[in-house]
Amino acid sequence: MTPHSDTHNSQPQIERESIVEWMKLNDWAVTSSGVGGELWKSTKIEGAEIGIPFGPLDDFSIESISKRLARWNGVNQSTLLDTLATYMVDVSRFIADVPLNYAAGKPGAELRIVSHLFGGTGKIFRAAARTSRSTTQVIGSNFNQLDETTFSNAIAGMTEIGSYALPVYVPVGSPDTDGSIGLAAPSQSRQLTSTVANALHAIEEHVITPAKMDVTDDVIREMVSKGVSKELLTAVSELITVDGTDAKTSFSWAPSHAQVPGASKLPTEVEIPHEARGLVDQVADRFKSSPQKGREFVGQVRGILLGETAEEVISIVAVPRAGSSNDESAPLSSTVEVTLRQVSDKFRDELYRFMSEGTKVEFTGVVEKVSNRRRI
């Protein structure tokens, strides 16, 4: 039989892309390229150069590259390896402060209590997978395959020894590019983690900190815009179901998205005390399904992005700002992302023609705000 490996002690997996992106951010640049790899030189350190092979890097290559980078950049190699391992990964930690039980002769906790940590955390990410794509008060049965794909990006890590802390890893890759203005934009996976963090922070700010039932319709709309839904509130309540059980979350954000607007303002910690559970449940009861009315738009296609399936297209359309007139003379000072599904090649060609010719287009839809972006 093959002995079971100790996954707690396994070496972190580091991708070539993570090393390359770290080097770009730390003033290294490619000076030449060959069949086997690239030669990189520091733009600030005299004589500093290093070769980076193409393709997957083995342990020997990672050890050699990280050792030289650490020496040239004046950082600890172990610290650098830890940074590179999660350079493109958002790390969340859901921690349950539970009463310890020594009945078995070793420190532990009742399974019925600890199970809420796993169940509540999973439901929080599942709800956020939906609201990161489309905000809503109540998700209900409106959870589709794209939401399921987004949810599948979240990976549960091994619980940390000596505590009930569940790490959740979300590989976020490199930022996307907003086709309308050319700026770095968060990847869909980063939007998942940021929605979890912003939603929990909104609950802390509007429900837990005030410690009273004073949630108006305007506050609910604000919470929904941050990704809060009835289902997410219910999942938060599950984390703190048992008396004496408090919870908190911490977030470590992938450096690969450091240049994305707003990245530096994302929450890093949220505390969820058990005593807030009653209020959280009351607020969840205020979240109701309500039909939304579509709005008519006249605008111009300014950009076209590929969707998550071969037949999906996202068009960036310049439209009049909300509250302004929607006639031909209104300035197109805002943008909305319109997701089109089951798009034929002919219609896709038409979209490109509309964009190149500046043709005015008319459409109707319900606008939802997700991560400061308006979507239909």
GROMACS .gro file of C-alpha atoms in nm, residues 91-360:
model
  270
   91VAL     CA    1  -0.770   3.384   0.085
   92SER     CA    2  -1.065   3.407   0.323
   93ARG     CA    3  -1.063   3.261   0.673
   94PHE     CA    4  -1.387   3.180   0.849
   95ILE     CA    5  -1.317   3.133   1.218
   96ALA     CA    6  -1.559   2.993   1.477
   97ASP     CA    7  -1.496   3.076   1.841
   98VAL     CA    8  -1.656   2.767   1.993
   99PRO     CA    9  -1.662   2.620   2.346
  100LEU     CA   10  -1.391   2.354   2.375
  101ASN     CA   11  -1.479   2.003   2.486
  102TYR     CA   12  -1.219   1.770   2.650
  103ALA     CA   13  -1.449   1.469   2.699
  104ALA     CA   14  -1.242   1.261   2.455
  105GLY     CA   15  -0.915   1.340   2.634
  106LYS     CA   16  -0.809   1.585   2.363
  107PRO     CA   17  -0.926   1.937   2.280
  108GLY     CA   18  -1.224   1.940   2.046
  109ALA     CA   19  -1.578   2.071   2.005
  110GLU     CA   20  -1.919   1.920   1.953
  111LEU     CA   21  -1.967   1.819   1.590
  112ARG     CA   22  -2.314   1.974   1.583
  113ILE     CA   23  -2.151   2.311   1.657
  114VAL     CA   24  -1.856   2.285   1.419
  115SER     CA   25  -2.079   2.167   1.133
  116HIS     CA   26  -2.233   2.514   1.119
  117LEU     CA   27  -1.893   2.661   1.030
  118PHE     CA   28  -1.873   2.447   0.716
  119GLY     CA   29  -2.241   2.474   0.624
  120GLY     CA   30  -2.267   2.848   0.679
  121THR     CA   31  -1.944   2.926   0.494
  122GLY     CA   32  -2.049   2.721   0.192
  123LYS     CA   33  -2.390   2.888   0.177
  124ILE     CA   34  -2.234   3.235   0.203
  125PHE     CA   35  -2.013   3.169  -0.101
  126ARG     CA   36  -2.297   3.006  -0.292
  127ALA     CA   37  -2.523   3.307  -0.238
  128ALA     CA   38  -2.239   3.544  -0.333
  129ALA     CA   39  -2.177   3.345  -0.652
  130ARG     CA   40  -2.521   3.459  -0.763
  131THR     CA   41  -2.517   3.817  -0.634
  132SER     CA   42  -2.166   3.878  -0.772
  133ARG     CA   43  -2.327   3.836  -1.113
  134SER     CA   44  -2.671   3.983  -1.046
  135THR     CA   45  -2.784   4.154  -0.724
  136THR     CA   46  -3.120   4.057  -0.579
  137GLN     CA   47  -3.299   4.054  -0.243
  138VAL     CA   48  -3.406   3.691  -0.277
  139ILE     CA   49  -3.226   3.433  -0.491
  140GLY     CA   50  -3.481   3.155  -0.455
  141SER     CA   51  -3.448   2.910  -0.744
  142ASN     CA   52  -3.269   3.161  -0.967
  143PHE     CA   53  -2.931   2.988  -0.946
  144ASN     CA   54  -2.807   2.895  -1.292
  145GLN     CA   55  -2.513   2.705  -1.440
  146LEU     CA   56  -2.294   3.017  -1.464
  147ASP     CA   57  -2.353   3.079  -1.092
  148GLU     CA   58  -2.261   2.716  -1.023
  149THR     CA   59  -1.939   2.761  -1.223
  150THR     CA   60  -1.853   3.073  -1.024
  151PHE     CA   61  -1.924   2.892  -0.695
  152SER     CA   62  -1.698   2.603  -0.800
  153ASN     CA   63  -1.400   2.843  -0.802
  154ALA     CA   64  -1.403   2.850  -0.421
  155ILE     CA   65  -1.174   2.585  -0.270
  156ALA     CA   66  -1.194   2.479   0.095
  157GLY     CA   67  -0.850   2.454   0.254
  158MET     CA   68  -0.746   2.235   0.545
  159THR     CA   69  -0.865   2.366   0.880
  160GLU     CA   70  -0.583   2.522   1.075
  161ILE     CA   71  -0.433   2.316   1.357
  162GLY     CA   72  -0.536   2.435   1.703
  163SER     CA   73  -0.842   2.630   1.592
  164TYR     CA   74  -1.163   2.600   1.396
  165ALA     CA   75  -1.053   2.824   1.111
  166LEU     CA   76  -1.164   2.725   0.762
  167PRO     CA   77  -0.953   2.880   0.485
  168VAL     CA   78  -1.127   2.936   0.152
  169TYR     CA   79  -0.905   2.985  -0.152
  170VAL     CA   80  -1.031   3.149  -0.470
  171PRO     CA   81  -0.781   3.156  -0.760
  172VAL     CA   82  -0.848   3.491  -0.929
  173GLY     CA   83  -0.583   3.494  -1.205
  174SER     CA   84  -0.494   3.825  -1.366
  175PRO     CA   85  -0.736   4.118  -1.391
  176ASP     CA   86  -0.966   4.145  -1.691
  177THR     CA   87  -0.964   4.453  -1.912
  178ASP     CA   88  -1.270   4.675  -1.927
  179GLY     CA   89  -1.323   4.705  -2.302
  180SER     CA   90  -1.498   5.042  -2.273
  181ILE     CA   91  -1.213   5.234  -2.109
  182GLY     CA   92  -0.915   4.999  -2.110
  183LEU     CA   93  -0.868   4.987  -1.731
  184ALA     CA   94  -0.795   4.677  -1.526
  185ALA     CA   95  -1.118   4.519  -1.403
  186PRO     CA   96  -1.168   4.242  -1.146
  187SER     CA   97  -1.198   3.888  -1.279
  188GLN     CA   98  -1.523   3.703  -1.211
  189SER     CA   99  -1.347   3.502  -0.940
  190ARG     CA  100  -1.228   3.820  -0.767
  191GLN     CA  101  -1.584   3.950  -0.784
  192LEU     CA  102  -1.694   3.639  -0.595
  193THR     CA  103  -1.457   3.701  -0.304
  194SER     CA  104  -1.510   4.078  -0.299
  195THR     CA  105  -1.887   4.024  -0.294
  196VAL     CA  106  -1.851   3.796   0.010
  197ALA     CA  107  -1.634   4.057   0.187
  198ASN     CA  108  -1.845   4.360   0.092
  199ALA     CA  109  -2.170   4.182   0.181
  200LEU     CA  110  -2.042   4.074   0.524
  201HIS     CA  111  -1.905   4.423   0.587
  202ALA     CA  112  -2.244   4.573   0.495
  203ILE     CA  113  -2.415   4.339   0.743
  204GLU     CA  114  -2.164   4.440   1.011
  205GLU     CA  115  -2.212   4.811   0.935
  206HIS     CA  116  -2.591   4.821   0.905
  207VAL     CA  117  -2.705   4.539   1.134
  208ILE     CA  118  -2.440   4.425   1.383
  209THR     CA  119  -2.278   4.756   1.482
  210PRO     CA  120  -2.605   4.953   1.534
  211ALA     CA  121  -2.733   4.653   1.737
  212LYS     CA  122  -3.094   4.756   1.681
  213MET     CA  123  -3.367   4.691   1.428
  214ASP     CA  124  -3.342   5.016   1.233
  215VAL     CA  125  -3.309   4.893   0.875
  216THR     CA  126  -3.501   5.112   0.631
  217ASP     CA  127  -3.585   5.033   0.270
  218ASP     CA  128  -3.297   5.259   0.163
  219VAL     CA  129  -3.056   5.060   0.382
  220ILE     CA  130  -3.183   4.734   0.234
  221ARG     CA  131  -3.121   4.871  -0.117
  222GLU     CA  132  -2.769   4.970  -0.011
  223MET     CA  133  -2.706   4.624   0.133
  224VAL     CA  134  -2.838   4.455  -0.182
  225SER     CA  135  -2.603   4.669  -0.394
  226LYS     CA  136  -2.314   4.519  -0.192
  227GLY     CA  137  -2.428   4.163  -0.263
  228VAL     CA  138  -2.642   4.091   0.045
  229SER     CA  139  -2.939   3.861  -0.014
  230LYS     CA  140  -3.188   3.681   0.208
  231GLU     CA  141  -2.994   3.359   0.154
  232LEU     CA  142  -2.663   3.517   0.253
  233LEU     CA  143  -2.815   3.659   0.572
  234THR     CA  144  -2.955   3.316   0.657
  235ALA     CA  145  -2.610   3.163   0.602
  236VAL     CA  146  -2.451   3.422   0.834
  237SER     CA  147  -2.710   3.329   1.098
  238GLU     CA  148  -2.609   2.963   1.062
  239LEU     CA  149  -2.248   3.049   1.149
  240ILE     CA  150  -2.358   3.172   1.493
  241THR     CA  151  -2.646   2.934   1.560
  242VAL     CA  152  -2.526   2.787   1.891
  243ASP     CA  153  -2.507   2.984   2.217
  244GLY     CA  154  -2.156   3.105   2.295
  245THR     CA  155  -2.042   3.073   1.934
  246ASP     CA  156  -1.900   3.386   1.777
  247ALA     CA  157  -1.751   3.403   1.428
  248LYS     CA  158  -1.519   3.629   1.236
  249THR     CA  159  -1.377   3.640   0.888
  250SER     CA  160  -1.051   3.775   0.752
  251PHE     CA  161  -0.950   3.840   0.392
  252SER     CA  162  -0.607   3.841   0.229
  253TRP     CA  163  -0.632   3.984  -0.121
  254ALA     CA  164  -0.434   3.850  -0.418
  255PRO     CA  165  -0.152   4.093  -0.511
  256SER     CA  166  -0.224   4.022  -0.880
  257HIS     CA  167  -0.528   4.250  -0.851
  258ALA     CA  168  -0.353   4.528  -0.657
  259GLN     CA  169  -0.381   4.772  -0.949
  260VAL     CA  170  -0.757   4.721  -0.994
  261PRO     CA  171  -0.950   5.035  -0.888
  262GLY     CA  172  -1.090   4.994  -0.536
  263ALA     CA  173  -0.872   4.693  -0.446
  264SER     CA  174  -0.702   4.876  -0.158
  265LYS     CA  175  -1.040   4.957   0.001
  266LEU     CA  176  -1.172   4.602   0.026
  267PRO     CA  177  -1.255   4.481   0.381
  268THR     CA  178  -0.993   4.277   0.563
  269GLU     CA  179  -1.190   4.157   0.868
  270VAL     CA  180  -1.552   4.125   0.983
  271GLU     CA  181  -1.672   4.012   1.327
  272ILE     CA  182  -2.004   3.833   1.371
  273PRO     CA  183  -2.101   3.787   1.739
  274HIS     CA  184  -2.364   3.531   1.842
  275GLU     CA  185  -2.570   3.804   2.010
  276ALA     CA  186  -2.641   3.956   1.666
  277ARG     CA  187  -2.819   3.644   1.538
  278GLY     CA  188  -3.169   3.763   1.627
  279LEU     CA  189  -3.120   4.090   1.439
  280VAL     CA  190  -2.972   3.912   1.138
  281ASP     CA  191  -3.278   3.684   1.124
  282GLN     CA  192  -3.515   3.982   1.152
  283VAL     CA  193  -3.340   4.166   0.871
  284ALA     CA  194  -3.348   3.850   0.655
  285ASP     CA  195  -3.727   3.846   0.696
  286ARG     CA  196  -3.738   4.199   0.547
  287PHE     CA  197  -3.582   4.082   0.221
  288LYS     CA  198  -3.861   4.010  -0.026
  289SER     CA  199  -3.889   3.910  -0.389
  290SER     CA  200  -4.022   4.199  -0.594
  291PRO     CA  201  -4.069   4.238  -0.968
  292GLN     CA  202  -3.851   4.505  -1.125
  293LYS     CA  203  -3.956   4.722  -1.416
  294GLY     CA  204  -3.741   4.739  -1.725
  295ARG     CA  205  -3.608   5.070  -1.851
  296GLU     CA  206  -3.586   5.176  -2.214
  297PHE     CA  207  -3.243   5.290  -2.338
  298VAL     CA  208  -3.100   5.458  -2.645
  299GLY     CA  209  -2.720   5.437  -2.669
  300GLN     CA  210  -2.409   5.342  -2.865
  301VAL     CA  211  -2.206   5.020  -2.849
  302ARG     CA  212  -1.855   5.114  -2.731
  303GLY     CA  213  -1.707   4.773  -2.662
  304ILE     CA  214  -1.773   4.400  -2.704
  305LEU     CA  215  -1.648   4.127  -2.468
  306LEU     CA  216  -1.670   3.751  -2.501
  307GLY     CA  217  -1.898   3.587  -2.246
  308GLU     CA  218  -1.848   3.267  -2.048
  309THR     CA  219  -1.996   3.050  -2.324
  310ALA     CA  220  -1.937   3.047  -2.700
  311GLU     CA  221  -2.284   3.194  -2.762
  312GLU     CA  222  -2.266   3.470  -2.499
  313VAL     CA  223  -2.158   3.827  -2.574
  314ILE     CA  224  -2.132   4.125  -2.338
  315SER     CA  225  -2.174   4.461  -2.511
  316ILE     CA  226  -2.058   4.780  -2.339
  317VAL     CA  227  -2.317   5.043  -2.429
  318ALA     CA  228  -2.283   5.416  -2.363
  319VAL     CA  229  -2.617   5.552  -2.239
  320PRO     CA  230  -2.752   5.870  -2.074
  321ARG     CA  231  -2.686   5.890  -1.701
  322ALA     CA  232  -2.968   5.769  -1.475
  323GLY     CA  233  -3.222   6.042  -1.413
  324SER     CA  234  -3.143   6.232  -1.734
  325SER     CA  235  -3.357   6.239  -2.044
  326ASN     CA  236  -3.329   5.946  -2.280
  327ASP     CA  237  -3.377   6.126  -2.610
  328GLU     CA  238  -3.135   6.163  -2.901
  329SER     CA  239  -2.977   6.481  -2.759
  330ALA     CA  240  -2.893   6.342  -2.413
  331PRO     CA  241  -2.516   6.304  -2.356
  332LEU     CA  242  -2.399   5.942  -2.332
  333SER     CA  243  -2.212   5.990  -2.004
  334SER     CA  244  -2.262   5.647  -1.848
  335THR     CA  245  -2.218   5.284  -1.950
  336VAL     CA  246  -2.413   4.964  -1.900
  337GLU     CA  247  -2.304   4.606  -1.969
  338VAL     CA  248  -2.567   4.416  -2.166
  339THR     CA  249  -2.530   4.037  -2.160
  340LEU     CA  250  -2.669   3.871  -2.472
  341ARG     CA  251  -2.711   3.493  -2.480
  342GLN     CA  252  -2.754   3.250  -2.770
  343VAL     CA  253  -2.604   3.505  -3.007
  344SER     CA  254  -2.568   3.397  -3.370
  345ASP     CA  255  -2.259   3.476  -3.577
  346LYS     CA  256  -2.471   3.707  -3.793
  347PHE     CA  257  -2.595   3.909  -3.495
  348ARG     CA  258  -2.243   3.924  -3.351
  349ASP     CA  259  -2.123   4.074  -3.681
  350GLU     CA  260  -2.407   4.327  -3.659
  351LEU     CA  261  -2.290   4.432  -3.312
  352TYR     CA  262  -1.938   4.494  -3.441
  353ARG     CA  263  -2.083   4.699  -3.728
  354PHE     CA  264  -2.295   4.903  -3.488
  355MET     CA  265  -1.984   4.972  -3.281
  356SER     CA  266  -1.761   5.071  -3.575
  357GLU     CA  267  -2.027   5.295  -3.734
  358GLY     CA  268  -2.150   5.452  -3.409
  359THR     CA  269  -2.507   5.339  -3.477
  360LYS     CA  270  -2.764   5.425  -3.209
   0.00000   0.00000   0.00000
